Amino acid sequence: MTGRLVLAGTPIGDVSDASGRLGRVLGAADVVAAEDTRRLRRLTGELGISTRGRVVSYFEGNERERTPELLQALVDGLTVVVVTDAGMPSVSDPGYRLVAAAIEAGVEVTAVPGPSAVLTALALSGLPVDRFTFEGFLPRKGGERGRRLGELAEEPRTMVFFEAPHRLTASLEAMGDAFGADRRAAVCRELTKTYEEVKRGPLDELVTWSKDGVRGEITVVVAGADPDRTMTPEQLAAEVATDEAAGTPRKQAIADVAKRYNVPKRTVYDAVLAARDPGN
C-alpha cells in the first residue's frame, strides 16, 4: 500500500493564519520536506507543535536529486508533507516534480489549503478578478523579460506576477513599455505582515514611486488589455496617418496613438513601417 503526499500551505506573513489542520499534519508526518528547515523549526515553534518524522531539505537546488528519495518513501507507504517558506508548494516553489512523480506512481496526493499571496493581492488590487492569469517571476535578463511581457501585451485577463524588490523598478518599466504607461496596476508588499502596503495606479506612477526603494515580499497585479481598444496594425497605422495629416510630427503621432490605445510605441512604430512597406 502506497503512502500519501500532502502539499501543506503555510502562512505568507501572519503566523496566526495557520490552520489547526496544518499543525496536526506536520506533527503526524513520517517525512517533512521543507524548503528551509530553519523556517520550519521557527514555524513549528510558533505553533507550539513538534514533528515526529524525519525532516529533510527540499529546495530549488536539490529538488531534482531529492525527488526520487521522497518518491521511494511514498511508495514504501509513508506520509510525506511538503512545505515551502510561505504559501502553497509547487506554485513558484518546489513541489511540482514530486507531485508529477507521485501521480505517475499511483500515490495519493492531497493538500492542506493555506493563505495565498496570489489571491490576496488579486483581491486587494481593485482590478477585475473574474478572470486572471498567474505569471510567476519574470526572467531576470532585460531582453528575455521584454519578450515575455510582449507576448502578454494583448492578454485580456488580469495578470499576477511575483518580483524581487531590487528588480521591481526595472520590471515595472518593462511592463510600461509592453503594456502602455497608463495601464492600471497594483504593487502589493508584505501581505498580512505588519508593514503591509498596496500601492495602486498607472504603471508610470508606480515606476516613479518604486525608485525610492521598496522592501519585502512583492506581488504585482496588472490589468489586462481592454478588448474594446484593441487595434489591428492597419488601424494603428491609419490613426498615425490621420494625426500626421493634421500636422502632428510622425514621432509624436506614434507616441500619441500608443497612449490613446494603450499599446507599446514599438507596436505602433512597426505598424507604420509595415504600412509603408507592405512587401516585408
mmCIF file with all atom_site columns, N, CA, C and O in Angstrom, residues 84-108:
data_model
loop_
_atom_site.group_PDB
_atom_site.id
_atom_site.type_symbol
_atom_site.label_atom_id
_atom_site.label_alt_id
_atom_site.label_comp_id
_atom_site.label_asym_id
_atom_site.label_entity_id
_atom_site.label_seq_id
_atom_site.pdbx_PDB_ins_code
_atom_site.Cartn_x
_atom_site.Cartn_y
_atom_site.Cartn_z
_atom_site.occupancy
_atom_site.B_iso_or_equiv
_atom_site.pdbx_formal_charge
_atom_site.auth_seq_id
_atom_site.auth_comp_id
_atom_site.auth_asym_id
_atom_site.auth_atom_id
_atom_site.pdbx_PDB_model_num
ATOM 1   N N  . THR A 1 84  ? 6.822  24.946 1.960   1.00 0.00 ? 84  THR A N  1
ATOM 2   C CA . THR A 1 84  ? 7.777  25.939 1.477   1.00 0.00 ? 84  THR A CA 1
ATOM 3   C C  . THR A 1 84  ? 7.853  27.073 2.492   1.00 0.00 ? 84  THR A C  1
ATOM 4   O O  . THR A 1 84  ? 7.221  27.021 3.546   1.00 0.00 ? 84  THR A O  1
ATOM 5   N N  . ASP A 1 85  ? 8.634  28.084 2.172   1.00 0.00 ? 85  ASP A N  1
ATOM 6   C CA . ASP A 1 85  ? 8.807  29.196 3.106   1.00 0.00 ? 85  ASP A CA 1
ATOM 7   C C  . ASP A 1 85  ? 7.486  29.905 3.387   1.00 0.00 ? 85  ASP A C  1
ATOM 8   O O  . ASP A 1 85  ? 7.244  30.373 4.497   1.00 0.00 ? 85  ASP A O  1
ATOM 9   N N  . ALA A 1 86  ? 6.634  30.000 2.367   1.00 0.00 ? 86  ALA A N  1
ATOM 10  C CA . ALA A 1 86  ? 5.346  30.668 2.522   1.00 0.00 ? 86  ALA A CA 1
ATOM 11  C C  . ALA A 1 86  ? 4.445  30.286 1.364   1.00 0.00 ? 86  ALA A C  1
ATOM 12  O O  . ALA A 1 86  ? 4.897  30.169 0.224   1.00 0.00 ? 86  ALA A O  1
ATOM 13  N N  . GLY A 1 87  ? 3.168  30.079 1.656   1.00 0.00 ? 87  GLY A N  1
ATOM 14  C CA . GLY A 1 87  ? 2.221  29.772 0.605   1.00 0.00 ? 87  GLY A CA 1
ATOM 15  C C  . GLY A 1 87  ? 2.183  28.301 0.243   1.00 0.00 ? 87  GLY A C  1
ATOM 16  O O  . GLY A 1 87  ? 2.626  27.429 0.991   1.00 0.00 ? 87  GLY A O  1
ATOM 17  N N  . MET A 1 88  ? 1.648  28.015 -0.945  1.00 0.00 ? 88  MET A N  1
ATOM 18  C CA . MET A 1 88  ? 1.420  26.649 -1.378  1.00 0.00 ? 88  MET A CA 1
ATOM 19  C C  . MET A 1 88  ? 2.599  26.084 -2.166  1.00 0.00 ? 88  MET A C  1
ATOM 20  O O  . MET A 1 88  ? 3.058  26.697 -3.122  1.00 0.00 ? 88  MET A O  1
ATOM 21  N N  . PRO A 1 89  ? 3.108  24.922 -1.782  1.00 0.00 ? 89  PRO A N  1
ATOM 22  C CA . PRO A 1 89  ? 4.182  24.276 -2.544  1.00 0.00 ? 89  PRO A CA 1
ATOM 23  C C  . PRO A 1 89  ? 3.786  24.090 -4.006  1.00 0.00 ? 89  PRO A C  1
ATOM 24  O O  . PRO A 1 89  ? 2.607  23.890 -4.316  1.00 0.00 ? 89  PRO A O  1
ATOM 25  N N  . SER A 1 90  ? 4.770  24.154 -4.863  1.00 0.00 ? 90  SER A N  1
ATOM 26  C CA . SER A 1 90  ? 4.692  23.966 -6.318  1.00 0.00 ? 90  SER A CA 1
ATOM 27  C C  . SER A 1 90  ? 4.237  25.220 -7.052  1.00 0.00 ? 90  SER A C  1
ATOM 28  O O  . SER A 1 90  ? 4.348  25.288 -8.278  1.00 0.00 ? 90  SER A O  1
ATOM 29  N N  . VAL A 1 91  ? 3.742  26.245 -6.350  1.00 0.00 ? 91  VAL A N  1
ATOM 30  C CA . VAL A 1 91  ? 3.359  27.491 -7.009  1.00 0.00 ? 91  VAL A CA 1
ATOM 31  C C  . VAL A 1 91  ? 4.546  28.450 -6.911  1.00 0.00 ? 91  VAL A C  1
ATOM 32  O O  . VAL A 1 91  ? 4.737  29.130 -5.909  1.00 0.00 ? 91  VAL A O  1
ATOM 33  N N  . SER A 1 92  ? 5.378  28.466 -7.958  1.00 0.00 ? 92  SER A N  1
ATOM 34  C CA . SER A 1 92  ? 6.645  29.211 -7.968  1.00 0.00 ? 92  SER A CA 1
ATOM 35  C C  . SER A 1 92  ? 7.563  28.751 -6.845  1.00 0.00 ? 92  SER A C  1
ATOM 36  O O  . SER A 1 92  ? 8.418  29.510 -6.376  1.00 0.00 ? 92  SER A O  1
ATOM 37  N N  . ASP A 1 93  ? 7.397  27.544 -6.390  1.00 0.00 ? 93  ASP A N  1
ATOM 38  C CA . ASP A 1 93  ? 8.193  26.954 -5.314  1.00 0.00 ? 93  ASP A CA 1
ATOM 39  C C  . ASP A 1 93  ? 8.375  25.467 -5.597  1.00 0.00 ? 93  ASP A C  1
ATOM 40  O O  . ASP A 1 93  ? 7.681  24.896 -6.442  1.00 0.00 ? 93  ASP A O  1
ATOM 41  N N  . PRO A 1 94  ? 9.299  24.803 -4.880  1.00 0.00 ? 94  PRO A N  1
ATOM 42  C CA . PRO A 1 94  ? 9.479  23.356 -5.086  1.00 0.00 ? 94  PRO A CA 1
ATOM 43  C C  . PRO A 1 94  ? 8.188  22.582 -4.830  1.00 0.00 ? 94  PRO A C  1
ATOM 44  O O  . PRO A 1 94  ? 7.349  22.981 -4.027  1.00 0.00 ? 94  PRO A O  1
ATOM 45  N N  . GLY A 1 95  ? 8.061  21.458 -5.519  1.00 0.00 ? 95  GLY A N  1
ATOM 46  C CA . GLY A 1 95  ? 6.905  20.595 -5.311  1.00 0.00 ? 95  GLY A CA 1
ATOM 47  C C  . GLY A 1 95  ? 6.359  19.974 -6.571  1.00 0.00 ? 95  GLY A C  1
ATOM 48  O O  . GLY A 1 95  ? 5.884  18.834 -6.562  1.00 0.00 ? 95  GLY A O  1
ATOM 49  N N  . TYR A 1 96  ? 6.445  20.687 -7.685  1.00 0.00 ? 96  TYR A N  1
ATOM 50  C CA . TYR A 1 96  ? 5.840  20.181 -8.915  1.00 0.00 ? 96  TYR A CA 1
ATOM 51  C C  . TYR A 1 96  ? 6.405  18.835 -9.340  1.00 0.00 ? 96  TYR A C  1
ATOM 52  O O  . TYR A 1 96  ? 5.658  17.917 -9.708  1.00 0.00 ? 96  TYR A O  1
ATOM 53  N N  . ARG A 1 97  ? 7.728  18.682 -9.292  1.00 0.00 ? 97  ARG A N  1
ATOM 54  C CA . ARG A 1 97  ? 8.337  17.430 -9.739  1.00 0.00 ? 97  ARG A CA 1
ATOM 55  C C  . ARG A 1 97  ? 7.836  16.244 -8.915  1.00 0.00 ? 97  ARG A C  1
ATOM 56  O O  . ARG A 1 97  ? 7.550  15.171 -9.446  1.00 0.00 ? 97  ARG A O  1
ATOM 57  N N  . LEU A 1 98  ? 7.739  16.440 -7.613  1.00 0.00 ? 98  LEU A N  1
ATOM 58  C CA . LEU A 1 98  ? 7.303  15.350 -6.751  1.00 0.00 ? 98  LEU A CA 1
ATOM 59  C C  . LEU A 1 98  ? 5.832  15.033 -6.975  1.00 0.00 ? 98  LEU A C  1
ATOM 60  O O  . LEU A 1 98  ? 5.433  13.861 -6.973  1.00 0.00 ? 98  LEU A O  1
ATOM 61  N N  . VAL A 1 99  ? 5.018  16.040 -7.175  1.00 0.00 ? 99  VAL A N  1
ATOM 62  C CA . VAL A 1 99  ? 3.598  15.817 -7.460  1.00 0.00 ? 99  VAL A CA 1
ATOM 63  C C  . VAL A 1 99  ? 3.444  14.994 -8.731  1.00 0.00 ? 99  VAL A C  1
ATOM 64  O O  . VAL A 1 99  ? 2.699  14.009 -8.772  1.00 0.00 ? 99  VAL A O  1
ATOM 65  N N  . ALA A 1 100 ? 4.152  15.387 -9.791  1.00 0.00 ? 100 ALA A N  1
ATOM 66  C CA . ALA A 1 100 ? 4.052  14.667 -11.066 1.00 0.00 ? 100 ALA A CA 1
ATOM 67  C C  . ALA A 1 100 ? 4.515  13.218 -10.919 1.00 0.00 ? 100 ALA A C  1
ATOM 68  O O  . ALA A 1 100 ? 3.886  12.285 -11.440 1.00 0.00 ? 100 ALA A O  1
ATOM 69  N N  . ALA A 1 101 ? 5.631  13.023 -10.187 1.00 0.00 ? 101 ALA A N  1
ATOM 70  C CA . ALA A 1 101 ? 6.159  11.670 -10.000 1.00 0.00 ? 101 ALA A CA 1
ATOM 71  C C  . ALA A 1 101 ? 5.209  10.826 -9.160  1.00 0.00 ? 101 ALA A C  1
ATOM 72  O O  . ALA A 1 101 ? 5.021  9.629  -9.432  1.00 0.00 ? 101 ALA A O  1
ATOM 73  N N  . ALA A 1 102 ? 4.607  11.423 -8.131  1.00 0.00 ? 102 ALA A N  1
ATOM 74  C CA . ALA A 1 102 ? 3.687  10.682 -7.271  1.00 0.00 ? 102 ALA A CA 1
ATOM 75  C C  . ALA A 1 102 ? 2.442  10.260 -8.035  1.00 0.00 ? 102 ALA A C  1
ATOM 76  O O  . ALA A 1 102 ? 1.966  9.120  -7.901  1.00 0.00 ? 102 ALA A O  1
ATOM 77  N N  . ILE A 1 103 ? 1.906  11.145 -8.840  1.00 0.00 ? 103 ILE A N  1
ATOM 78  C CA . ILE A 1 103 ? 0.724  10.800 -9.637  1.00 0.00 ? 103 ILE A CA 1
ATOM 79  C C  . ILE A 1 103 ? 1.053  9.674  -10.600 1.00 0.00 ? 103 ILE A C  1
ATOM 80  O O  . ILE A 1 103 ? 0.266  8.720  -10.773 1.00 0.00 ? 103 ILE A O  1
ATOM 81  N N  . GLU A 1 104 ? 2.215  9.753  -11.232 1.00 0.00 ? 104 GLU A N  1
ATOM 82  C CA . GLU A 1 104 ? 2.636  8.709  -12.168 1.00 0.00 ? 104 GLU A CA 1
ATOM 83  C C  . GLU A 1 104 ? 2.761  7.367  -11.464 1.00 0.00 ? 104 GLU A C  1
ATOM 84  O O  . GLU A 1 104 ? 2.472  6.303  -12.055 1.00 0.00 ? 104 GLU A O  1
ATOM 85  N N  . ALA A 1 105 ? 3.166  7.376  -10.185 1.00 0.00 ? 105 ALA A N  1
ATOM 86  C CA . ALA A 1 105 ? 3.348  6.130  -9.428  1.00 0.00 ? 105 ALA A CA 1
ATOM 87  C C  . ALA A 1 105 ? 2.067  5.661  -8.749  1.00 0.00 ? 105 ALA A C  1
ATOM 88  O O  . ALA A 1 105 ? 2.071  4.646  -8.050  1.00 0.00 ? 105 ALA A O  1
ATOM 89  N N  . GLY A 1 106 ? 0.989  6.391  -8.932  1.00 0.00 ? 106 GLY A N  1
ATOM 90  C CA . GLY A 1 106 ? -0.275 5.990  -8.339  1.00 0.00 ? 106 GLY A CA 1
ATOM 91  C C  . GLY A 1 106 ? -0.412 6.334  -6.864  1.00 0.00 ? 106 GLY A C  1
ATOM 92  O O  . GLY A 1 106 ? -1.228 5.734  -6.150  1.00 0.00 ? 106 GLY A O  1
ATOM 93  N N  . VAL A 1 107 ? 0.379  7.297  -6.396  1.00 0.00 ? 107 VAL A N  1
ATOM 94  C CA . VAL A 1 107 ? 0.343  7.708  -4.993  1.00 0.00 ? 107 VAL A CA 1
ATOM 95  C C  . VAL A 1 107 ? -0.726 8.786  -4.805  1.00 0.00 ? 107 VAL A C  1
ATOM 96  O O  . VAL A 1 107 ? -0.881 9.679  -5.640  1.00 0.00 ? 107 VAL A O  1
ATOM 97  N N  . GLU A 1 108 ? -1.457 8.704  -3.699  1.00 0.00 ? 108 GLU A N  1
ATOM 98  C CA . GLU A 1 108 ? -2.460 9.714  -3.392  1.00 0.00 ? 108 GLU A CA 1
ATOM 99  C C  . GLU A 1 108 ? -1.781 11.059 -3.120  1.00 0.00 ? 108 GLU A C  1
ATOM 100 O O  . GLU A 1 108 ? -0.808 11.146 -2.384  1.00 0.00 ? 108 GLU A O  1
#
